[in-house]
GROMACS .gro file of C-alpha atoms in nm:
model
  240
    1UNK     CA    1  12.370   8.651   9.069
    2UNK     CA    2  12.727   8.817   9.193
    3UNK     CA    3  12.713   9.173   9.271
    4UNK     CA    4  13.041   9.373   9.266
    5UNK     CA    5  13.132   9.700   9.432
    6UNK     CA    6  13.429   9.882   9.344
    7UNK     CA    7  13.616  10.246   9.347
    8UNK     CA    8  13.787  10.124   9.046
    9UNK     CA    9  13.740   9.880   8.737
   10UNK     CA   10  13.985   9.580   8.598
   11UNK     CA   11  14.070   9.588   8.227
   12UNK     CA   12  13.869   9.269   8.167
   13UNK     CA   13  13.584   9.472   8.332
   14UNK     CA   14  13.611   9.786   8.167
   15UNK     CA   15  13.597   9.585   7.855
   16UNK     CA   16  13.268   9.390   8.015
   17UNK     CA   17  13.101   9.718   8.101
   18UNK     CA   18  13.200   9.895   7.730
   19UNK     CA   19  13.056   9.595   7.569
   20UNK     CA   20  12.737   9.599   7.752
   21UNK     CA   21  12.724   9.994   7.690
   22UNK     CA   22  12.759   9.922   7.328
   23UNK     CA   23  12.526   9.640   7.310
   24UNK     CA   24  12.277   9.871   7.475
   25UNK     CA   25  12.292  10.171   7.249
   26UNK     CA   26  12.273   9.943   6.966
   27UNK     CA   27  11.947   9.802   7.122
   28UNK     CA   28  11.741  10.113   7.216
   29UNK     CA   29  11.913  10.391   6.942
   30UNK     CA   30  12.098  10.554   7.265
   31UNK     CA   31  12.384  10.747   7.257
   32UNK     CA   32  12.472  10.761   7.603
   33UNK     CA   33  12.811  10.643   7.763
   34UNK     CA   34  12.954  10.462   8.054
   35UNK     CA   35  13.205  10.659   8.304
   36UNK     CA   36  13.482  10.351   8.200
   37UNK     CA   37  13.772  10.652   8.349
   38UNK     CA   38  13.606  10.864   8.525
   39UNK     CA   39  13.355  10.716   8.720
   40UNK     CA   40  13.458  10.753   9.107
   41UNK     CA   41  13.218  10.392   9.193
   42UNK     CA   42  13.094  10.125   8.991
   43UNK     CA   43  12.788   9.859   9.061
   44UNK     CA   44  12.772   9.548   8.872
   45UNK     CA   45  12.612   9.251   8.869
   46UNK     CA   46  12.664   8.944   8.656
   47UNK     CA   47  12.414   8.664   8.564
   48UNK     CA   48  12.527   8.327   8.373
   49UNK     CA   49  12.856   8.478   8.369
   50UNK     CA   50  12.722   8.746   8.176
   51UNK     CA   51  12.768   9.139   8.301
   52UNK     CA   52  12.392   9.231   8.326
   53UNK     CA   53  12.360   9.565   8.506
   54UNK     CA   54  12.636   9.825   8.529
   55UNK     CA   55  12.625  10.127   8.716
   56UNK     CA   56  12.930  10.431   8.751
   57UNK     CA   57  12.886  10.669   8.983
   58UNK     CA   58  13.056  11.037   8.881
   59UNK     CA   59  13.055  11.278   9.128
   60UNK     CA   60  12.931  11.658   8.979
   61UNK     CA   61  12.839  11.832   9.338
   62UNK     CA   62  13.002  11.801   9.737
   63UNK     CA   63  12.642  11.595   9.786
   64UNK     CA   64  12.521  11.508   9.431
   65UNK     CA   65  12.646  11.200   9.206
   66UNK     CA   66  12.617  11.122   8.832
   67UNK     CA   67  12.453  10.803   8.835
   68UNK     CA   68  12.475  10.629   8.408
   69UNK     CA   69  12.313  10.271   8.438
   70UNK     CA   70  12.304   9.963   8.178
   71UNK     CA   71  12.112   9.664   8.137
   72UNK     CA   72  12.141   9.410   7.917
   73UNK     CA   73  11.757   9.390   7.750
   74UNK     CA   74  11.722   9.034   7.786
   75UNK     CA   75  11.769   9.095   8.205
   76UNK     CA   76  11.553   9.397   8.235
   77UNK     CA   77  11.213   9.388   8.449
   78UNK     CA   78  11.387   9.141   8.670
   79UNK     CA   79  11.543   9.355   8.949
   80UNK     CA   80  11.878   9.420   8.884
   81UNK     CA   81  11.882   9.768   8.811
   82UNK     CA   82  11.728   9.835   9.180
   83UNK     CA   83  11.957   9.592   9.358
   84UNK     CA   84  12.266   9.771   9.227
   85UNK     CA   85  12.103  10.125   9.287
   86UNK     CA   86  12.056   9.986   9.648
   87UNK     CA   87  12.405   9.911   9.696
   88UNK     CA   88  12.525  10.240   9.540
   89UNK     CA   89  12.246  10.415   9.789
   90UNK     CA   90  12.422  10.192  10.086
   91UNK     CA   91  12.775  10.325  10.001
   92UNK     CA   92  12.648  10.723   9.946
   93UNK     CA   93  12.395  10.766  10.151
   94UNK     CA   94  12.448  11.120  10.231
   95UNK     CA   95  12.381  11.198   9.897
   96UNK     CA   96  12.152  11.292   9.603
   97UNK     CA   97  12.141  11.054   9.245
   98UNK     CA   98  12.122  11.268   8.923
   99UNK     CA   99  12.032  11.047   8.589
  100UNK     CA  100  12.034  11.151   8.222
  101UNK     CA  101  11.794  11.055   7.960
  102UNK     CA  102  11.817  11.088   7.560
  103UNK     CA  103  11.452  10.993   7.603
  104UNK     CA  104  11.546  10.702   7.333
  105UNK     CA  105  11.469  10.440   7.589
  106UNK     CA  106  11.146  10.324   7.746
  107UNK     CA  107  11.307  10.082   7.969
  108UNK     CA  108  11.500  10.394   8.128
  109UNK     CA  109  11.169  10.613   8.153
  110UNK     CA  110  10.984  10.342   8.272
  111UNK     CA  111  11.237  10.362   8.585
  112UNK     CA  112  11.216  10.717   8.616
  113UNK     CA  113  10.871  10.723   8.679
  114UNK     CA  114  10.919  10.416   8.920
  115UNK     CA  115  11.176  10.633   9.105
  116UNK     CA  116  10.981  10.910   9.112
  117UNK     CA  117  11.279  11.105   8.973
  118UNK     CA  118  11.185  11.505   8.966
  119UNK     CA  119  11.351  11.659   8.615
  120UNK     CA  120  11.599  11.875   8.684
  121UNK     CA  121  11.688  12.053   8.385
  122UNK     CA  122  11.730  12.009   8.008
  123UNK     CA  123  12.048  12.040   7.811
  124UNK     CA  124  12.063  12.083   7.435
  125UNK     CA  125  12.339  11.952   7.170
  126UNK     CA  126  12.304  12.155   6.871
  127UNK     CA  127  12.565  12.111   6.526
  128UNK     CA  128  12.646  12.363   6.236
  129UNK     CA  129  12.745  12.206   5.948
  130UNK     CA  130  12.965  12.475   5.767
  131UNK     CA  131  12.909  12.320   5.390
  132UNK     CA  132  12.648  12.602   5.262
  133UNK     CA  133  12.659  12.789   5.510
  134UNK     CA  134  12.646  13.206   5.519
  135UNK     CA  135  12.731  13.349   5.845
  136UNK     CA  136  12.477  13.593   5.886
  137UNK     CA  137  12.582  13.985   5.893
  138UNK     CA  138  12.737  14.142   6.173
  139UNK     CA  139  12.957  14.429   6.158
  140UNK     CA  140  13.253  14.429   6.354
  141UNK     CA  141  13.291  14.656   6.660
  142UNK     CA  142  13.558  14.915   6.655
  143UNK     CA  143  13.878  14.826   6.829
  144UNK     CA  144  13.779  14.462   6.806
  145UNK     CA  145  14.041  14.125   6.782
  146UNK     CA  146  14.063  13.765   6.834
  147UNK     CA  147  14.377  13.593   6.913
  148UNK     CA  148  14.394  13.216   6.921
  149UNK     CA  149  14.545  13.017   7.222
  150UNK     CA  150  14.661  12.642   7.276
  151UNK     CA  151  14.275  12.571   7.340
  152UNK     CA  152  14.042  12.840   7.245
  153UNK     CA  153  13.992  13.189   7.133
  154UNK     CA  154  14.033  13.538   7.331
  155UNK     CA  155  13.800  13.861   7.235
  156UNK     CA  156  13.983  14.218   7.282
  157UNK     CA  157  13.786  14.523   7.295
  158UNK     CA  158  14.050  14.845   7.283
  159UNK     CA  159  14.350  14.654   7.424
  160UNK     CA  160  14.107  14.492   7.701
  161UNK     CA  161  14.057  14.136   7.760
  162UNK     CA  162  13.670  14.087   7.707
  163UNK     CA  163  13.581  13.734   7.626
  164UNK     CA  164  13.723  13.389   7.616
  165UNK     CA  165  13.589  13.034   7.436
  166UNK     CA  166  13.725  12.693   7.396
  167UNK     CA  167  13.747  12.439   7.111
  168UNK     CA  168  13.847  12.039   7.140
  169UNK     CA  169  13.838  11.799   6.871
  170UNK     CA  170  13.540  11.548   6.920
  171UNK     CA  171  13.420  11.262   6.644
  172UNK     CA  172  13.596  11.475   6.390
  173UNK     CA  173  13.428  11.769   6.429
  174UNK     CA  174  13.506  12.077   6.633
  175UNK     CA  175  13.329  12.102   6.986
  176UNK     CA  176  13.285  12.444   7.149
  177UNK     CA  177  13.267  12.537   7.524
  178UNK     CA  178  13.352  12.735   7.775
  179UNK     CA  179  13.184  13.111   7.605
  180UNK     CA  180  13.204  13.405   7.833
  181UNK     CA  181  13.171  13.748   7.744
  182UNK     CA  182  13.305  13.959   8.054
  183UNK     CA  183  13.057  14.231   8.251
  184UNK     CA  184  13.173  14.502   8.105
  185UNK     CA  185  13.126  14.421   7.775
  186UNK     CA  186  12.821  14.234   7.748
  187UNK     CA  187  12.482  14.392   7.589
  188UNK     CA  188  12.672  14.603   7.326
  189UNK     CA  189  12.720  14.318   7.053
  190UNK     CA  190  13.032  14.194   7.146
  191UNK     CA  191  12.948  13.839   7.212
  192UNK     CA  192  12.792  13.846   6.888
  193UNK     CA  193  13.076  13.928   6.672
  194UNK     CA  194  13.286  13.696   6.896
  195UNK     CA  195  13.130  13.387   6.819
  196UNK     CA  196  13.071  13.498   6.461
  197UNK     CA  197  13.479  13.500   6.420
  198UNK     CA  198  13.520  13.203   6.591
  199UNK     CA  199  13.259  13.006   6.389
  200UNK     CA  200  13.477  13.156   6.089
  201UNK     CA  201  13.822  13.001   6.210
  202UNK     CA  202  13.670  12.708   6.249
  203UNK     CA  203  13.496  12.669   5.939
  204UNK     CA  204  13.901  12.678   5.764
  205UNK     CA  205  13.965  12.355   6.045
  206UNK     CA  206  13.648  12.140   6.076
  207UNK     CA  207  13.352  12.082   5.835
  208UNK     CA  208  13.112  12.131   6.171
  209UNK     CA  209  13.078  12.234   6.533
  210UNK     CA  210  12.913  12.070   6.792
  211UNK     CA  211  12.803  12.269   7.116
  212UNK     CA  212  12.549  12.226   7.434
  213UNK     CA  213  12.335  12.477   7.575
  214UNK     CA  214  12.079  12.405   7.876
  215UNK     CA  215  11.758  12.403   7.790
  216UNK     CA  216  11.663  12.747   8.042
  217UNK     CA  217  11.933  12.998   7.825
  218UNK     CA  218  11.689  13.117   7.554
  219UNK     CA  219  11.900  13.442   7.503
  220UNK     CA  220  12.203  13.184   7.437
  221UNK     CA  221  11.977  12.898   7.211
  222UNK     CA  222  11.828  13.201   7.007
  223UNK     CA  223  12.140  13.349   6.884
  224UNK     CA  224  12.309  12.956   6.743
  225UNK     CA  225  11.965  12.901   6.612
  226UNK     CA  226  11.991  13.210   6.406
  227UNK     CA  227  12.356  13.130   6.367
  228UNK     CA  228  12.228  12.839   6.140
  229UNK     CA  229  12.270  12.551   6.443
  230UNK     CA  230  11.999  12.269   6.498
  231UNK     CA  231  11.892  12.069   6.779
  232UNK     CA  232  12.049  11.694   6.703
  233UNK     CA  233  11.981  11.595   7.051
  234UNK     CA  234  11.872  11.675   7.416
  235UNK     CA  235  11.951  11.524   7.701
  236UNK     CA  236  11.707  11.547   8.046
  237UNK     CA  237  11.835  11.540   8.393
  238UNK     CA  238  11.623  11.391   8.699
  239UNK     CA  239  11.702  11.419   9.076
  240UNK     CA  240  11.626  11.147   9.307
   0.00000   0.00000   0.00000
């Protein structure tokens, strides 16, 4: 066994660690990813010449890291996975481990429960596909406009700046982010009509939208269920 630890990744082992992520997803119907640029720390361990176990390390809080792990099925049960996690724990000990689950994977809830890993909170990706589909009716509010920016949308109410959103091209679909509705206006159907227009605009671009939305904003997963959005997948966090 050789166990590497490094702030940063060679070509030959970004290309290691993509192939084992691939491999992986193929193997258990995942669709999660490896931090190959943006990972801060990377674990891995190689058998028979073989990359076995990959971990990358992301850092989302002053004391909390992003932990995404890989094993290649024929090496899991023997180890691996909690020797790298012990080096990781060596090098950031200060600090707490957050892991994501698609729930696709036994292996990966199997170590869950063997960590003991508390579940944080649950985060929904939801798609509207716009072929058929009838936005539903909502009157627009007086004084009410949208301009579009380099990377989003901006709501006016009156001449006043009341809401913002972002779009990004992902997989060939629109993705959208970033919705805020400011204090002032919220509660009076602004938001509404906002993300009514915006699903518009888009529909003349894209032929979907993809979004997230945690699991605890019911107010928020109400109104894009109604909007004609479904649940495609969610994604579970655990602390350890």
């Amino acid at each position: 066994m050789k166990l590497t630890a490094s702030a940063a990744l060679s070509q030959e082992q970004k290309r290691q660690a993509k192939e084992l992520a691939s491999l992986c997803r193929s193997h258990d119907g995942s669709s999660l990813s490896f931090p190959l640029e943006d990972g801060e720390f990377f674990v891995l361990i190689c058998e028979e010449n073989v990359l076995a176990c990959a971990l990358g390390f992301c850092r989302m809080e002053p004391h909390l890291l992003e932990v995404s792990a890989f094993t290649r099925p024929e090496f899991r049960r023997q180890g691996l996975f909690s020797r790298a996690l012990a080096c990781g724990e060596s090098y950031f000990p200060d600090d707490d481990f957050s892991f994501v689950s698609d729930g696709k994977c036994p292996a990966a809830a199997f170590v869950l429960r063997k960590l003991n890993a508390r579940l944080w909170y649950r985060e929904h990706m939801m798609r509207l596909d716009f072929a058929g589909w009838q936005p539903p009716v909502c009157l627009l509010p007086p004084a009410f406009s949208m301009e579009e920016t380099e990377d989003g949308f901006t709501a006016w109410i009156g001449g006043k700046e009341a809401g913002v959103c972002f779009v990004s091209p992902m997989s060939g679909v629109s993705y959208f982010y970033g919705f805020k509705i400011y204090t002032p206006f919220r509660g009076k159907g602004y938001g509404k009509a906002f993300f009514l227009q915006v699903l518009k605009r888009l529909r003349e671009e894209s032929p979907a939208v993809l979004l997230q939305v945690s699991g605890d904003n019911a107010v928020a997963l109400r109104l894009y269920e109604k909007t004609g959005f479904r649940i495609t997948e969610t994604l579970s966090y655990y602390l350890y």
